[in-house]
Amino acid sequence: AQSVTQLDSQVPVFEEAPVELRCNYSSSVSVYLFWYVQYPNQGLQLLLKYLSGSTLVKGINGFEAEFNKSQTSFHLRKPSVHISDTAEYFCAVSPYSTLTFGKGTMLLVSP
Amino acid sequence: DTEVTQTPKHLVMGMTNKKSLKCEQHMGHRAMYWYKQKAKKPPELMFVYSYEKLSINESVPSRFSPECPNSSLLNLHLHALQPEDSALYLCASSQTGSTDTQYFGPGTRLTVL
């Protein structure tokens, strides 16, 4: 079985500041890792994914994440956030065909 | 085109009604999914169809009945729902399953009175 922990339920940050959203996972098998974003009243949109290869993954909208196998982490970062980045962010793992989501982190960007 | 469409966007129904949610994709994906998402919670997997066959049913009550008429369409038939079934219902599709990225639709906001 696998699980995902997003330690921060909410992260407030000022516009143009850097941000890191934390994600830790546990699994008895190799996993694939994903970050999805959900804007209010919308579906989920893929930000980035790690399947194999380089541990630093770049995604859309200036986001990136680093896979750290020894720490079983896949933290999401952005060097400078915008108001429009305000949304719910979900980390997910997938050993096979299904996704296991974390509880989500609400990123609140204020001017 | 990486679009998954869902209709209707909003649905209000009584506990004795029968209604259906519809999901469509034209990306040639062979795996399709139904998720239920309550407010402030992550999506919960309900069903997975792979090559038009039901491959996963996450112990969902029988008042939810999925159907995959063809490789592009996925329906969720609803009957005798309870108020606690009110939620955002999300459809997703992926190439075949496995490591493939799941693409999500915008969801149907369901309210059961």
mmCIF file of C-alpha atoms in Angstrom:
data_model
loop_
_atom_site.group_PDB
_atom_site.id
_atom_site.type_symbol
_atom_site.label_atom_id
_atom_site.label_comp_id
_atom_site.label_asym_id
_atom_site.label_seq_id
_atom_site.Cartn_x
_atom_site.Cartn_y
_atom_site.Cartn_z
ATOM 1 C CA ALA A 1 0.000 0.000 0.000
ATOM 2 C CA GLN A 2 1.065 3.576 -0.511
ATOM 3 C CA SER A 3 0.264 6.851 1.164
ATOM 4 C CA VAL A 4 0.950 10.537 0.661
ATOM 5 C CA THR A 5 1.411 13.164 3.346
ATOM 6 C CA GLN A 6 1.090 16.853 2.679
ATOM 7 C CA LEU A 7 2.033 18.362 6.012
ATOM 8 C CA ASP A 8 0.745 21.862 5.340
ATOM 9 C CA SER A 9 -2.989 22.262 4.853
ATOM 10 C CA GLN A 10 -2.554 25.939 4.041
ATOM 11 C CA VAL A 11 0.421 28.049 2.981
ATOM 12 C CA PRO A 12 0.015 31.850 2.944
ATOM 13 C CA VAL A 13 2.594 33.782 0.965
ATOM 14 C CA PHE A 14 3.039 37.255 -0.484
ATOM 15 C CA GLU A 15 3.127 37.848 -4.210
ATOM 16 C CA GLU A 16 6.595 37.492 -5.795
ATOM 17 C CA ALA A 17 7.890 35.501 -2.812
ATOM 18 C CA PRO A 18 9.224 31.950 -3.233
ATOM 19 C CA VAL A 19 7.169 29.014 -2.047
ATOM 20 C CA GLU A 20 7.680 25.337 -1.254
ATOM 21 C CA LEU A 21 4.823 22.882 -0.820
ATOM 22 C CA ARG A 22 5.889 19.718 0.926
ATOM 23 C CA CYS A 23 4.991 16.165 -0.035
ATOM 24 C CA ASN A 24 6.205 12.935 1.524
ATOM 25 C CA TYR A 25 5.160 9.478 0.446
ATOM 26 C CA SER A 26 5.481 5.898 1.540
ATOM 27 C CA SER A 27 5.293 2.843 -0.642
ATOM 28 C CA SER A 28 6.543 -0.710 -0.671
ATOM 29 C CA VAL A 29 7.187 -0.514 -4.423
ATOM 30 C CA SER A 30 8.601 2.026 -6.835
ATOM 31 C CA VAL A 31 6.157 4.807 -7.501
ATOM 32 C CA TYR A 32 5.485 7.552 -9.934
ATOM 33 C CA LEU A 33 4.837 10.994 -8.477
ATOM 34 C CA PHE A 34 2.553 13.784 -9.585
ATOM 35 C CA TRP A 35 1.520 17.292 -8.594
ATOM 36 C CA TYR A 36 -1.924 18.490 -9.623
ATOM 37 C CA VAL A 37 -3.467 21.942 -9.151
ATOM 38 C CA GLN A 38 -7.157 22.648 -8.676
ATOM 39 C CA TYR A 39 -8.458 26.179 -9.113
ATOM 40 C CA PRO A 40 -11.784 27.023 -7.451
ATOM 41 C CA ASN A 41 -14.733 25.194 -8.977
ATOM 42 C CA GLN A 42 -12.576 23.439 -11.545
ATOM 43 C CA GLY A 43 -11.118 20.011 -12.207
ATOM 44 C CA LEU A 44 -7.523 18.997 -11.607
ATOM 45 C CA GLN A 45 -4.716 20.054 -13.903
ATOM 46 C CA LEU A 46 -1.358 18.299 -14.055
ATOM 47 C CA LEU A 47 1.539 20.539 -13.012
ATOM 48 C CA LEU A 48 4.361 18.020 -13.360
ATOM 49 C CA LYS A 49 5.257 14.380 -12.914
ATOM 50 C CA TYR A 50 8.234 12.197 -12.083
ATOM 51 C CA LEU A 51 8.469 8.784 -13.700
ATOM 52 C CA SER A 52 12.226 8.198 -13.880
ATOM 53 C CA GLY A 53 15.477 9.911 -14.849
ATOM 54 C CA SER A 54 16.463 13.364 -13.643
ATOM 55 C CA THR A 55 15.232 13.991 -10.130
ATOM 56 C CA LEU A 56 14.533 17.658 -10.840
ATOM 57 C CA VAL A 57 11.309 17.976 -12.769
ATOM 58 C CA LYS A 58 10.077 21.163 -14.372
ATOM 59 C CA GLY A 59 6.397 21.726 -14.929
ATOM 60 C CA ILE A 60 3.982 24.333 -16.154
ATOM 61 C CA ASN A 61 3.546 27.863 -14.802
ATOM 62 C CA GLY A 62 7.127 28.024 -13.509
ATOM 63 C CA PHE A 63 6.772 25.199 -10.975
ATOM 64 C CA GLU A 64 9.391 22.543 -10.360
ATOM 65 C CA ALA A 65 9.780 19.610 -7.984
ATOM 66 C CA GLU A 66 12.620 17.450 -6.788
ATOM 67 C CA PHE A 67 12.345 13.735 -6.187
ATOM 68 C CA ASN A 68 14.378 12.615 -3.188
ATOM 69 C CA LYS A 69 14.293 8.851 -2.819
ATOM 70 C CA SER A 70 16.222 8.699 0.446
ATOM 71 C CA GLN A 71 13.840 11.153 2.104
ATOM 72 C CA THR A 72 10.803 9.854 0.193
ATOM 73 C CA SER A 73 9.876 13.399 -0.689
ATOM 74 C CA PHE A 74 8.660 15.250 -3.758
ATOM 75 C CA HIS A 75 8.441 18.905 -2.748
ATOM 76 C CA LEU A 76 7.003 21.502 -5.126
ATOM 77 C CA ARG A 77 8.688 24.875 -5.536
ATOM 78 C CA LYS A 78 8.226 28.138 -7.338
ATOM 79 C CA PRO A 79 10.748 30.989 -7.094
ATOM 80 C CA SER A 80 8.189 33.785 -7.414
ATOM 81 C CA VAL A 81 4.443 33.309 -7.032
ATOM 82 C CA HIS A 82 1.597 35.293 -8.548
ATOM 83 C CA ILE A 83 -1.871 36.033 -7.250
ATOM 84 C CA SER A 84 -3.167 33.646 -9.934
ATOM 85 C CA ASP A 85 -1.315 30.746 -8.274
ATOM 86 C CA THR A 86 -3.886 30.778 -5.468
ATOM 87 C CA ALA A 87 -5.338 27.278 -5.624
ATOM 88 C CA GLU A 88 -5.375 23.828 -4.011
ATOM 89 C CA TYR A 89 -2.343 21.675 -4.778
ATOM 90 C CA PHE A 90 -2.451 17.888 -4.583
ATOM 91 C CA CYS A 91 0.506 15.536 -4.509
ATOM 92 C CA ALA A 92 -0.227 12.021 -5.762
ATOM 93 C CA VAL A 93 1.555 8.695 -6.144
ATOM 94 C CA SER A 94 0.837 5.899 -8.573
ATOM 95 C CA PRO A 95 2.495 2.503 -8.393
ATOM 96 C CA TYR A 96 0.214 1.058 -11.032
ATOM 97 C CA SER A 97 -2.880 2.484 -12.659
ATOM 98 C CA THR A 98 -4.522 4.303 -9.756
ATOM 99 C CA LEU A 99 -3.618 7.536 -8.039
ATOM 100 C CA THR A 100 -3.386 8.003 -4.291
ATOM 101 C CA PHE A 101 -3.751 11.670 -3.394
ATOM 102 C CA GLY A 102 -2.518 13.633 -0.428
ATOM 103 C CA LYS A 103 -5.012 15.785 1.463
ATOM 104 C CA GLY A 104 -3.992 18.880 -0.442
ATOM 105 C CA THR A 105 -2.320 22.193 0.369
ATOM 106 C CA MET A 106 -4.132 25.452 -0.168
ATOM 107 C CA LEU A 107 -1.720 28.086 -1.480
ATOM 108 C CA LEU A 108 -2.956 31.575 -0.629
ATOM 109 C CA VAL A 109 -1.095 34.370 -2.426
ATOM 110 C CA SER A 110 -1.780 37.894 -1.259
ATOM 111 C CA PRO A 111 -0.576 41.236 -2.647
ATOM 112 C CA ASP B 1 -6.393 18.313 -27.622
ATOM 113 C CA THR B 2 -6.163 17.217 -23.985
ATOM 114 C CA GLU B 3 -9.744 17.934 -23.063
ATOM 115 C CA VAL B 4 -12.156 15.869 -21.047
ATOM 116 C CA THR B 5 -15.685 17.247 -21.078
ATOM 117 C CA GLN B 6 -18.384 16.603 -18.512
ATOM 118 C CA THR B 7 -22.083 17.359 -18.560
ATOM 119 C CA PRO B 8 -23.978 18.762 -16.846
ATOM 120 C CA LYS B 9 -21.874 21.267 -14.895
ATOM 121 C CA HIS B 10 -24.415 21.388 -12.086
ATOM 122 C CA LEU B 11 -27.152 18.952 -11.099
ATOM 123 C CA VAL B 12 -29.750 19.154 -8.351
ATOM 124 C CA MET B 13 -31.803 16.035 -7.733
ATOM 125 C CA GLY B 14 -34.177 14.584 -5.209
ATOM 126 C CA MET B 15 -33.566 11.305 -3.446
ATOM 127 C CA THR B 16 -36.078 9.482 -5.647
ATOM 128 C CA ASN B 17 -34.808 10.820 -8.969
ATOM 129 C CA LYS B 18 -32.800 8.998 -11.615
ATOM 130 C CA LYS B 19 -30.172 11.023 -13.413
ATOM 131 C CA SER B 20 -26.949 10.457 -15.355
ATOM 132 C CA LEU B 21 -23.586 12.170 -15.565
ATOM 133 C CA LYS B 22 -21.734 12.115 -18.839
ATOM 134 C CA CYS B 23 -18.033 12.248 -19.626
ATOM 135 C CA GLU B 24 -16.394 12.379 -23.036
ATOM 136 C CA GLN B 25 -12.818 12.386 -24.349
ATOM 137 C CA HIS B 26 -11.440 12.309 -27.872
ATOM 138 C CA MET B 27 -7.785 11.699 -27.083
ATOM 139 C CA GLY B 28 -7.900 8.003 -27.922
ATOM 140 C CA HIS B 29 -7.437 7.122 -24.262
ATOM 141 C CA ARG B 30 -8.420 3.596 -23.258
ATOM 142 C CA ALA B 31 -8.701 4.098 -19.483
ATOM 143 C CA MET B 32 -11.407 6.231 -17.905
ATOM 144 C CA TYR B 33 -12.109 7.013 -14.259
ATOM 145 C CA TRP B 34 -14.816 8.358 -11.974
ATOM 146 C CA TYR B 35 -13.831 10.217 -8.799
ATOM 147 C CA LYS B 36 -15.904 11.764 -6.039
ATOM 148 C CA GLN B 37 -14.602 14.877 -4.319
ATOM 149 C CA LYS B 38 -16.109 16.382 -1.176
ATOM 150 C CA ALA B 39 -15.334 19.965 -0.224
ATOM 151 C CA LYS B 40 -11.792 20.550 1.058
ATOM 152 C CA LYS B 41 -10.897 16.893 0.414
ATOM 153 C CA PRO B 42 -8.853 15.077 -2.235
ATOM 154 C CA PRO B 43 -10.600 13.118 -4.990
ATOM 155 C CA GLU B 44 -11.611 9.571 -4.085
ATOM 156 C CA LEU B 45 -11.529 6.928 -6.798
ATOM 157 C CA MET B 46 -14.871 5.267 -7.513
ATOM 158 C CA PHE B 47 -14.483 3.283 -10.746
ATOM 159 C CA VAL B 48 -11.907 2.518 -13.420
ATOM 160 C CA TYR B 49 -12.683 1.331 -16.929
ATOM 161 C CA SER B 50 -9.893 -0.147 -19.002
ATOM 162 C CA TYR B 51 -10.571 -0.917 -22.656
ATOM 163 C CA GLU B 52 -14.280 -0.416 -21.960
ATOM 164 C CA LYS B 53 -14.361 -3.014 -19.235
ATOM 165 C CA LEU B 54 -14.847 -2.244 -15.554
ATOM 166 C CA SER B 55 -11.528 -3.043 -13.920
ATOM 167 C CA ILE B 56 -11.835 -1.374 -10.516
ATOM 168 C CA ASN B 57 -14.868 -0.740 -8.324
ATOM 169 C CA GLU B 58 -13.828 0.797 -5.024
ATOM 170 C CA SER B 59 -16.754 -0.697 -3.082
ATOM 171 C CA VAL B 60 -19.099 1.997 -4.311
ATOM 172 C CA PRO B 61 -22.792 1.659 -3.308
ATOM 173 C CA SER B 62 -25.036 0.230 -6.009
ATOM 174 C CA ARG B 63 -26.988 3.479 -6.257
ATOM 175 C CA PHE B 64 -24.047 4.548 -8.460
ATOM 176 C CA SER B 65 -23.923 2.587 -11.709
ATOM 177 C CA PRO B 66 -21.149 3.238 -14.238
ATOM 178 C CA GLU B 67 -21.378 2.526 -17.938
ATOM 179 C CA CYS B 68 -18.828 2.742 -20.746
ATOM 180 C CA PRO B 69 -20.770 2.594 -24.056
ATOM 181 C CA ASN B 70 -17.622 3.096 -26.150
ATOM 182 C CA SER B 71 -14.002 4.108 -25.789
ATOM 183 C CA SER B 72 -14.824 7.839 -25.776
ATOM 184 C CA LEU B 73 -17.791 7.902 -23.425
ATOM 185 C CA LEU B 74 -18.281 7.231 -19.745
ATOM 186 C CA ASN B 75 -21.572 7.583 -17.906
ATOM 187 C CA LEU B 76 -22.470 7.476 -14.249
ATOM 188 C CA HIS B 77 -26.105 6.589 -13.577
ATOM 189 C CA LEU B 78 -27.525 7.827 -10.304
ATOM 190 C CA HIS B 79 -30.563 6.458 -8.492
ATOM 191 C CA ALA B 80 -31.957 6.850 -4.982
ATOM 192 C CA LEU B 81 -29.055 8.979 -3.826
ATOM 193 C CA GLN B 82 -28.613 10.316 -0.321
ATOM 194 C CA PRO B 83 -27.826 13.912 0.690
ATOM 195 C CA GLU B 84 -24.314 12.779 1.700
ATOM 196 C CA ASP B 85 -23.693 11.917 -1.966
ATOM 197 C CA SER B 86 -23.610 15.629 -2.739
ATOM 198 C CA ALA B 87 -20.126 16.328 -4.097
ATOM 199 C CA LEU B 88 -18.072 17.230 -7.156
ATOM 200 C CA TYR B 89 -17.883 14.236 -9.500
ATOM 201 C CA LEU B 90 -14.762 14.205 -11.618
ATOM 202 C CA CYS B 91 -14.066 12.167 -14.694
ATOM 203 C CA ALA B 92 -10.537 11.471 -15.906
ATOM 204 C CA SER B 93 -8.896 9.566 -18.728
ATOM 205 C CA SER B 94 -5.437 8.231 -19.480
ATOM 206 C CA GLN B 95 -3.697 6.468 -22.327
ATOM 207 C CA THR B 96 -3.980 2.967 -20.928
ATOM 208 C CA GLY B 97 -3.527 3.245 -17.157
ATOM 209 C CA SER B 98 -0.204 2.288 -15.587
ATOM 210 C CA THR B 99 2.092 5.329 -15.473
ATOM 211 C CA ASP B 100 0.060 7.416 -17.880
ATOM 212 C CA THR B 101 -0.999 10.876 -16.889
ATOM 213 C CA GLN B 102 -4.641 11.218 -15.967
ATOM 214 C CA TYR B 103 -6.434 14.155 -17.550
ATOM 215 C CA PHE B 104 -9.364 15.467 -15.570
ATOM 216 C CA GLY B 105 -12.605 17.064 -16.657
ATOM 217 C CA PRO B 106 -14.066 20.131 -14.925
ATOM 218 C CA GLY B 107 -16.495 18.034 -12.912
ATOM 219 C CA THR B 108 -20.224 17.948 -12.220
ATOM 220 C CA ARG B 109 -21.363 19.625 -9.011
ATOM 221 C CA LEU B 110 -24.126 17.368 -7.645
ATOM 222 C CA THR B 111 -26.566 18.402 -4.939
ATOM 223 C CA VAL B 112 -28.969 15.821 -3.532
ATOM 224 C CA LEU B 113 -31.963 17.258 -1.702
#
